[in-house]
Coordinates of C-alpha atoms in Angstrom, one line a residue:
X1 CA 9.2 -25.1 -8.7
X2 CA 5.7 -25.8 -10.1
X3 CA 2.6 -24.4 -7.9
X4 CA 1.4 -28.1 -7.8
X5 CA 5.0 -29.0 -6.4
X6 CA 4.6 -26.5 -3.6
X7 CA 0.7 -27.7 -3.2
X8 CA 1.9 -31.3 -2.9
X9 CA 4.7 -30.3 -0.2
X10 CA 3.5 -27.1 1.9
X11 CA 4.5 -23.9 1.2
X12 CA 6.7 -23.4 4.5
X13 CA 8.5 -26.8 3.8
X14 CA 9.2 -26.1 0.5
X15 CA 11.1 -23.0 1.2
X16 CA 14.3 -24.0 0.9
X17 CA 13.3 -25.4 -2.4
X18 CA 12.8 -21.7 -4.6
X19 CA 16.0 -21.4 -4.0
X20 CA 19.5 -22.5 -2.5
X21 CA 20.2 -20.6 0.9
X22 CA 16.2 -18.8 0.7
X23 CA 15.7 -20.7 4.5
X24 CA 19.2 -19.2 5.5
X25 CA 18.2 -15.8 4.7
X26 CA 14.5 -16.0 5.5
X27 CA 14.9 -17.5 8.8
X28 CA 12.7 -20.1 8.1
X29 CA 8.7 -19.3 9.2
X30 CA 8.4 -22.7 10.1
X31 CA 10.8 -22.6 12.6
X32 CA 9.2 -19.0 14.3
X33 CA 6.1 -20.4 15.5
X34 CA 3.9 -17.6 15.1
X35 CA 0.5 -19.1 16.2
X36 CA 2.5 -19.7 19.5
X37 CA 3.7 -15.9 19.8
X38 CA 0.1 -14.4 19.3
X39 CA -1.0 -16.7 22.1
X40 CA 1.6 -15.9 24.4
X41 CA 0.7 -12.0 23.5
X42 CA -2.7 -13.0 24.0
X43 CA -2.2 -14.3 27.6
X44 CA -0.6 -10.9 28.3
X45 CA -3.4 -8.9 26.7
X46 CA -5.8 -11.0 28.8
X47 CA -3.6 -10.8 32.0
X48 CA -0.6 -9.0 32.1
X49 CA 0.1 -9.0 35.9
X50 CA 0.4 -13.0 35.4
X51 CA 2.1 -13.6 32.2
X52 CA 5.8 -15.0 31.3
X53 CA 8.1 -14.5 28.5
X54 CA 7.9 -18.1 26.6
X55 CA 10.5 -18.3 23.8
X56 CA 8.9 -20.0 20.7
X57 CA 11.0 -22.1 18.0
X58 CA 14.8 -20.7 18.6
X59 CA 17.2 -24.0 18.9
X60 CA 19.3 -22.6 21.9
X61 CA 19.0 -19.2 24.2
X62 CA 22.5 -18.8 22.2
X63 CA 20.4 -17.7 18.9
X64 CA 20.5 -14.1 19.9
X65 CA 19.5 -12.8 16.8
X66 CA 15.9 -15.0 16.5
X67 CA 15.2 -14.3 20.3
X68 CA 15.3 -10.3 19.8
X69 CA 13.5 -10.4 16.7
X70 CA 10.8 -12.3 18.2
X71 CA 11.1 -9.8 21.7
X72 CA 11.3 -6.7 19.8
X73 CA 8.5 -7.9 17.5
X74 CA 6.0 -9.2 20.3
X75 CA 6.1 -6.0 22.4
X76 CA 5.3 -4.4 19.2
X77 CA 2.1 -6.3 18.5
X78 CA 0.8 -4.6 22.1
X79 CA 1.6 -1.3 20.5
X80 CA -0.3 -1.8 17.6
X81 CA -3.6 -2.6 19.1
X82 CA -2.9 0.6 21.4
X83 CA -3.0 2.6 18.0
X84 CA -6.0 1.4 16.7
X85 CA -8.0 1.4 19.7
X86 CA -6.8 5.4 20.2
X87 CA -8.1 5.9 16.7
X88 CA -11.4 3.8 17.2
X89 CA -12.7 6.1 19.8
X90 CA -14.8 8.8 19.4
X91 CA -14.1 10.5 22.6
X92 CA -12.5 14.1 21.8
X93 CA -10.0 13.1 24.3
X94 CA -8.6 10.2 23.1
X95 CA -8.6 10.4 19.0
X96 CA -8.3 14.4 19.3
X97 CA -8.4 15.0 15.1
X98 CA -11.4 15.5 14.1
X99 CA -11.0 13.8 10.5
X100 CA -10.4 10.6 12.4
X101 CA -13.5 10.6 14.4
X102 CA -15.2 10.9 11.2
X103 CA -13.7 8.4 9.5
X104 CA -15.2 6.1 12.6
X105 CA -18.7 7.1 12.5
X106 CA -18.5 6.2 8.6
X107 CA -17.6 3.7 8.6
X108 CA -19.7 2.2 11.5
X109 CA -22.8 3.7 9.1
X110 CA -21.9 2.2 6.2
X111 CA -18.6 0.0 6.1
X112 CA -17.0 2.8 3.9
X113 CA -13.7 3.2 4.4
X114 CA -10.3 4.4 2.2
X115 CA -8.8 1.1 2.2
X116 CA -6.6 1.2 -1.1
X117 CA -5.1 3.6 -3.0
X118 CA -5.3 2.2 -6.8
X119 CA -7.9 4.3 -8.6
X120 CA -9.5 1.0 -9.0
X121 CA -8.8 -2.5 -8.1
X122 CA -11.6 -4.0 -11.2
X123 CA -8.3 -3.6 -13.4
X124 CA -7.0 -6.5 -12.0
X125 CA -10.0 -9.0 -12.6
X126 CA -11.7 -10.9 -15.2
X127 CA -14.4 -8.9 -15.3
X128 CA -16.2 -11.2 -17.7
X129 CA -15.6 -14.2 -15.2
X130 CA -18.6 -16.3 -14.9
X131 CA -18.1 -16.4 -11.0
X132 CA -18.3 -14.5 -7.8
X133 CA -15.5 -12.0 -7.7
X134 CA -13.6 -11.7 -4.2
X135 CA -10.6 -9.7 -2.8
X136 CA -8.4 -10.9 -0.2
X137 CA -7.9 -7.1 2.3
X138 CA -5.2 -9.3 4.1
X139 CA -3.5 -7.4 6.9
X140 CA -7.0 -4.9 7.4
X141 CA -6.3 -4.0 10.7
X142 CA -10.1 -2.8 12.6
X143 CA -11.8 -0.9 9.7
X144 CA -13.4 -3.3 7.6
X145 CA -14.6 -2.5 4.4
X146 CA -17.4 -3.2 2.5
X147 CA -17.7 -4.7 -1.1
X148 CA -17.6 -2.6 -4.4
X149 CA -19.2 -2.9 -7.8
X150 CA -16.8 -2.5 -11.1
X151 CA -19.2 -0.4 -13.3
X152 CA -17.0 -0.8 -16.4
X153 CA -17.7 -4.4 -16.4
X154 CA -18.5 -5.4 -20.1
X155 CA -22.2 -6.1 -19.5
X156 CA -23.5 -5.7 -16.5
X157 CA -22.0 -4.1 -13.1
X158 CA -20.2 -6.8 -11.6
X159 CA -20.4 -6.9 -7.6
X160 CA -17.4 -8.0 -6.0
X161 CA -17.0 -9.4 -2.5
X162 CA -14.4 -8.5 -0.1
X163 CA -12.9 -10.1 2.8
X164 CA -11.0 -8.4 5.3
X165 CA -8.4 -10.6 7.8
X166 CA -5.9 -9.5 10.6
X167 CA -3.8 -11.5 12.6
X168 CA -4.5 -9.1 15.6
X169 CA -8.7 -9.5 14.6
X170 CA -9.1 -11.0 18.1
X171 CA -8.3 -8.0 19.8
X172 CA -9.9 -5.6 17.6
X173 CA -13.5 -7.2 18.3
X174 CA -12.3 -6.7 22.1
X175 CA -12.3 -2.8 21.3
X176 CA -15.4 -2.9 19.5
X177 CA -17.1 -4.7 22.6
X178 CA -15.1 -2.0 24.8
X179 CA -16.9 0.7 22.8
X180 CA -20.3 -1.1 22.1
X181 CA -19.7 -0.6 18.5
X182 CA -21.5 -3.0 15.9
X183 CA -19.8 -2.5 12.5
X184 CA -21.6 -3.8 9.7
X185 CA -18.3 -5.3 8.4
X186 CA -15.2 -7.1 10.4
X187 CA -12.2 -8.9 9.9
X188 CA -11.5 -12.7 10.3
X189 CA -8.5 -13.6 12.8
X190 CA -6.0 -14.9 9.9
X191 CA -2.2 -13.9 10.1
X192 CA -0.9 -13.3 6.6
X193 CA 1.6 -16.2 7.2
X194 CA -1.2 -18.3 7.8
X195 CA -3.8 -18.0 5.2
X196 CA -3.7 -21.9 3.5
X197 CA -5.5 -22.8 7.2
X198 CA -7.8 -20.4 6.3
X199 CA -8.8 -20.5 3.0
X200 CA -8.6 -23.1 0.2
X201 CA -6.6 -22.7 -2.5
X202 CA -7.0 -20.2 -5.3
X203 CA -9.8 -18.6 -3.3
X204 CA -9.6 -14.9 -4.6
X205 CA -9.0 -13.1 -7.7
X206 CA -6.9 -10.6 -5.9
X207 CA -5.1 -10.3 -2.3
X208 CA -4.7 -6.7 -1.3
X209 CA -2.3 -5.8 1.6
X210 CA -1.9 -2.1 2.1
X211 CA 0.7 -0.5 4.8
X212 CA 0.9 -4.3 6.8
X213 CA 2.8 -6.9 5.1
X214 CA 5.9 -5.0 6.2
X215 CA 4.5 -5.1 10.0
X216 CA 4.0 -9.0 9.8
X217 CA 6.3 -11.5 11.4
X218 CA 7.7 -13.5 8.2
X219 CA 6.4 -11.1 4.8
X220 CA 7.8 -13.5 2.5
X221 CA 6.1 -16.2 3.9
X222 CA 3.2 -13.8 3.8
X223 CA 3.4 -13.1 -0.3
X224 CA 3.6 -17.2 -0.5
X225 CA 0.5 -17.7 1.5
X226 CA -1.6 -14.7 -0.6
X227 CA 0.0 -16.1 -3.7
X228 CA -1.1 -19.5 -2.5
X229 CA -4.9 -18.6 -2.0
X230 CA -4.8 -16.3 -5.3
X231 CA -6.2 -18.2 -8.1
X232 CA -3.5 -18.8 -11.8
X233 CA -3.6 -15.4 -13.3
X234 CA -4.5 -12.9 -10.4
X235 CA -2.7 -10.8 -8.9
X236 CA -0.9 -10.2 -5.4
X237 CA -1.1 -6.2 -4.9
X238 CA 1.1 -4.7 -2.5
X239 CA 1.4 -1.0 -1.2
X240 CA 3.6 0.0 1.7
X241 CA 6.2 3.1 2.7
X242 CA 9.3 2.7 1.5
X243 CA 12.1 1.4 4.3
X244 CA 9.5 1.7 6.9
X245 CA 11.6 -0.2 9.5
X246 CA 14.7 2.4 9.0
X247 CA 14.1 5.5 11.0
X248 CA 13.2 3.5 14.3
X249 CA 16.6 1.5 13.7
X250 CA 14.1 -1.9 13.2
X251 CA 13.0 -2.1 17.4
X252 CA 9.6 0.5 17.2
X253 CA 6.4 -1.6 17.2
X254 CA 6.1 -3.7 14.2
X255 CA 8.6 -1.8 12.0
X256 CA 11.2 -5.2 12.0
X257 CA 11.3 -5.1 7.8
X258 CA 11.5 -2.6 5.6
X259 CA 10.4 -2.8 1.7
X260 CA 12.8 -1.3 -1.2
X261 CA 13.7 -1.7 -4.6
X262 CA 17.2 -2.9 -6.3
X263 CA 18.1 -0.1 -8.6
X264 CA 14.5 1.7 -9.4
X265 CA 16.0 3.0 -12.7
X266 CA 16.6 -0.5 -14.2
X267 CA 14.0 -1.8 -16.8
X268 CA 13.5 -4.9 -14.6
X269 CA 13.6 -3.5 -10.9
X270 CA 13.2 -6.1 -8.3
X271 CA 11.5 -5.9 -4.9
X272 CA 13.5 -6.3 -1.7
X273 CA 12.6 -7.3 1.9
X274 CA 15.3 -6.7 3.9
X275 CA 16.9 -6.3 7.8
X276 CA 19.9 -5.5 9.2
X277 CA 20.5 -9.7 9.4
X278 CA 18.2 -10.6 6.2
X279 CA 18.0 -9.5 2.8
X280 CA 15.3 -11.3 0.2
X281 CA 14.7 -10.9 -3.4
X282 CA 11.8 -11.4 -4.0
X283 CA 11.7 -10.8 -7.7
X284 CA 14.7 -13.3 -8.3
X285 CA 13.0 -16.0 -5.4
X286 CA 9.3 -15.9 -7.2
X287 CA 10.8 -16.4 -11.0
X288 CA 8.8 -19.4 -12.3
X289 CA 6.1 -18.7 -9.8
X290 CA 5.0 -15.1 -10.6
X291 CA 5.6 -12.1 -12.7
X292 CA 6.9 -9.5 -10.2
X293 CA 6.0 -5.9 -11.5
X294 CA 7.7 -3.0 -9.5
X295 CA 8.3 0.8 -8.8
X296 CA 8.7 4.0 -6.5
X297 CA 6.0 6.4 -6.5
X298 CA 5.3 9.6 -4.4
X299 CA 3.5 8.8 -1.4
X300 CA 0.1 9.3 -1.2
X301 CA -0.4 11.2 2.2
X302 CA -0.9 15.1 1.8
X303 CA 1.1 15.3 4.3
X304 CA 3.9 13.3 3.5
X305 CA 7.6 14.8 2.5
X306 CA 8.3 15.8 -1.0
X307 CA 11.1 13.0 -1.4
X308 CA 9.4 10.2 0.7
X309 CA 8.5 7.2 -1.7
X310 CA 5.8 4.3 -1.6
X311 CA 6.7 0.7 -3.1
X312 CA 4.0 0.1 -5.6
X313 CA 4.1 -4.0 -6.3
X314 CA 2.3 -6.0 -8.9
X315 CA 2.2 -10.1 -8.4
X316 CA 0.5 -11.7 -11.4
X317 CA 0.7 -15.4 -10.3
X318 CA 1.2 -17.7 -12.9

């Protein structure tokens, strides 16, 4: 299916389209509702003595297996912001490593932040691009980053700008009010799943998503929507710990996916999302669509295990 096809039809109602039985084993985003989950989460963040469980897009109280995922994964979102509001405070206290607290103050300074963990992201543009540059930091969670500058531009230094969103950003400006911060860079409130309503269409020369895409609701939704706002010929970048979802048996916080790859050692590995009910391949569904380029490296923490892998994936939309 061409990209005009799935321009002239929506993305989310063409799903079953990429491929027979795609809705079966995706679920179907458009039947999940998100927009109507992070309200009801946001009643409870705003008043939890008072809020009700409301069950969002499930046919029958008999789909078991839709209404956990949606309970498991809306308790989680609470969870989250907890986490990043522990490691946005400077008080010894509360955020007791020391690195951490650092890593606030610059950040509040200057907007720096590690938000990647490609030696450089200029690689994937046309640097000689008569055109503001601009990368999509989908999925930023609080720390924002600033723009960079590709130095090995074939003229001149090209500046490229950099737009973070978060489909918790809401509550993350709630913290910095809490804390009286004023960063010099934040993120929009944009789920992943829901990018189209917030950007046109071939927007960016490359969407970014580091350590997030396997926390959101519907990824493979999510990779359509980035693809979708990507323009022809850029790239989808993804980074995230390898079967992230396994060691809390898929019920801890956000961890209701996990990312993998179909036999590494092939010449043509493809990327998997997958669940105990759902399994995608996402090489095989995005053939015609995008050039899928995959593989298992170490993982980039210091701290990490010797063994434990990251899923390094390349989406050159054509």
């Amino acid at each position: 299916m061409a990209w005009r096809e799935l321009k002239r039809c929506g993305l989310s109602s063409c799903m079953s389209g990429l491929a027979p039985g795609t809705e079966a084993r995706s679920l179907g985003f458009r039947r999940w509702i998100l927009g109507g989950i992070l309200e009801s989460y946001a009643d409870f963040a705003a008043d939890p003595e008072r809020w009700r469980w409301r069950n969002h897009g499930s046919d029958s109280t008999r789909d078991t297996a839709r209404l956990r995922f949606q309970l498991y994964w809306t308790k989680g979102l609470g969870s989250e912001v907890g986490f990043w509001r522990e490691r946005l405070s400077l008080d010894p206290a509360v955020n007791q490593e020391a690195l951490h607290r650092q890593i606030v103050l610059d950040w509040l300074a200057s907007g720096s932040v590690s938000w990647y963990h490609d030696d450089t992201l200029c690689k994937y543009m046309d640097l000689t691009a008569n055109r503001q540059l601009r990368v999509l930091n989908s999925g930023s969670g609080p720390f924002s980053p600033a723009g960079f500058v590709c130095q090995d531009a074939p003229t001149t230094p090209r500046r490229v700008s950099v737009v973070s969103t978060d489909g918790l950003a809401r509550h993350y400006h709630k913290v910095y009010d809490e804390y009286g911060y004023e960063p010099p860079f934040t993120p929009l409130q944009c789920p992943v799943e829901q990018l189209q309503s917030c950007f046109p269409p071939g927007h960016f020369d490359v969407a970014h998503m580091r350590n997030s895409l396997d926390h959101a609701y519907s990824p493979f939704d999510g990779i359509l929507q980035l693809l979708a706002v990507t323009r022809s010929g850029g790239y989808v970048i993804l980074r995230h710990a390898r079967n992230e979802g396994v060691p809390g048996g898929f019920v801890f916080g956000l961890h209701q996916w996990s990312f993998d790859i179909h036999d590494y050692k092939a010449p043509d590995p493809h990327f998997l999302i997958w669940n105990p009910t759902t399994r995608i391949d996402v090489t095989e569904e995005l053939r015609g669509l995008a050039e899928v380029r995959t593989e298992l490296k170490r993982h980039p923490s210091p701290d990490a295990p010797a063994d434990e892998r990251y899923v390094w994936v390349d989406i050159r939309k054509l």
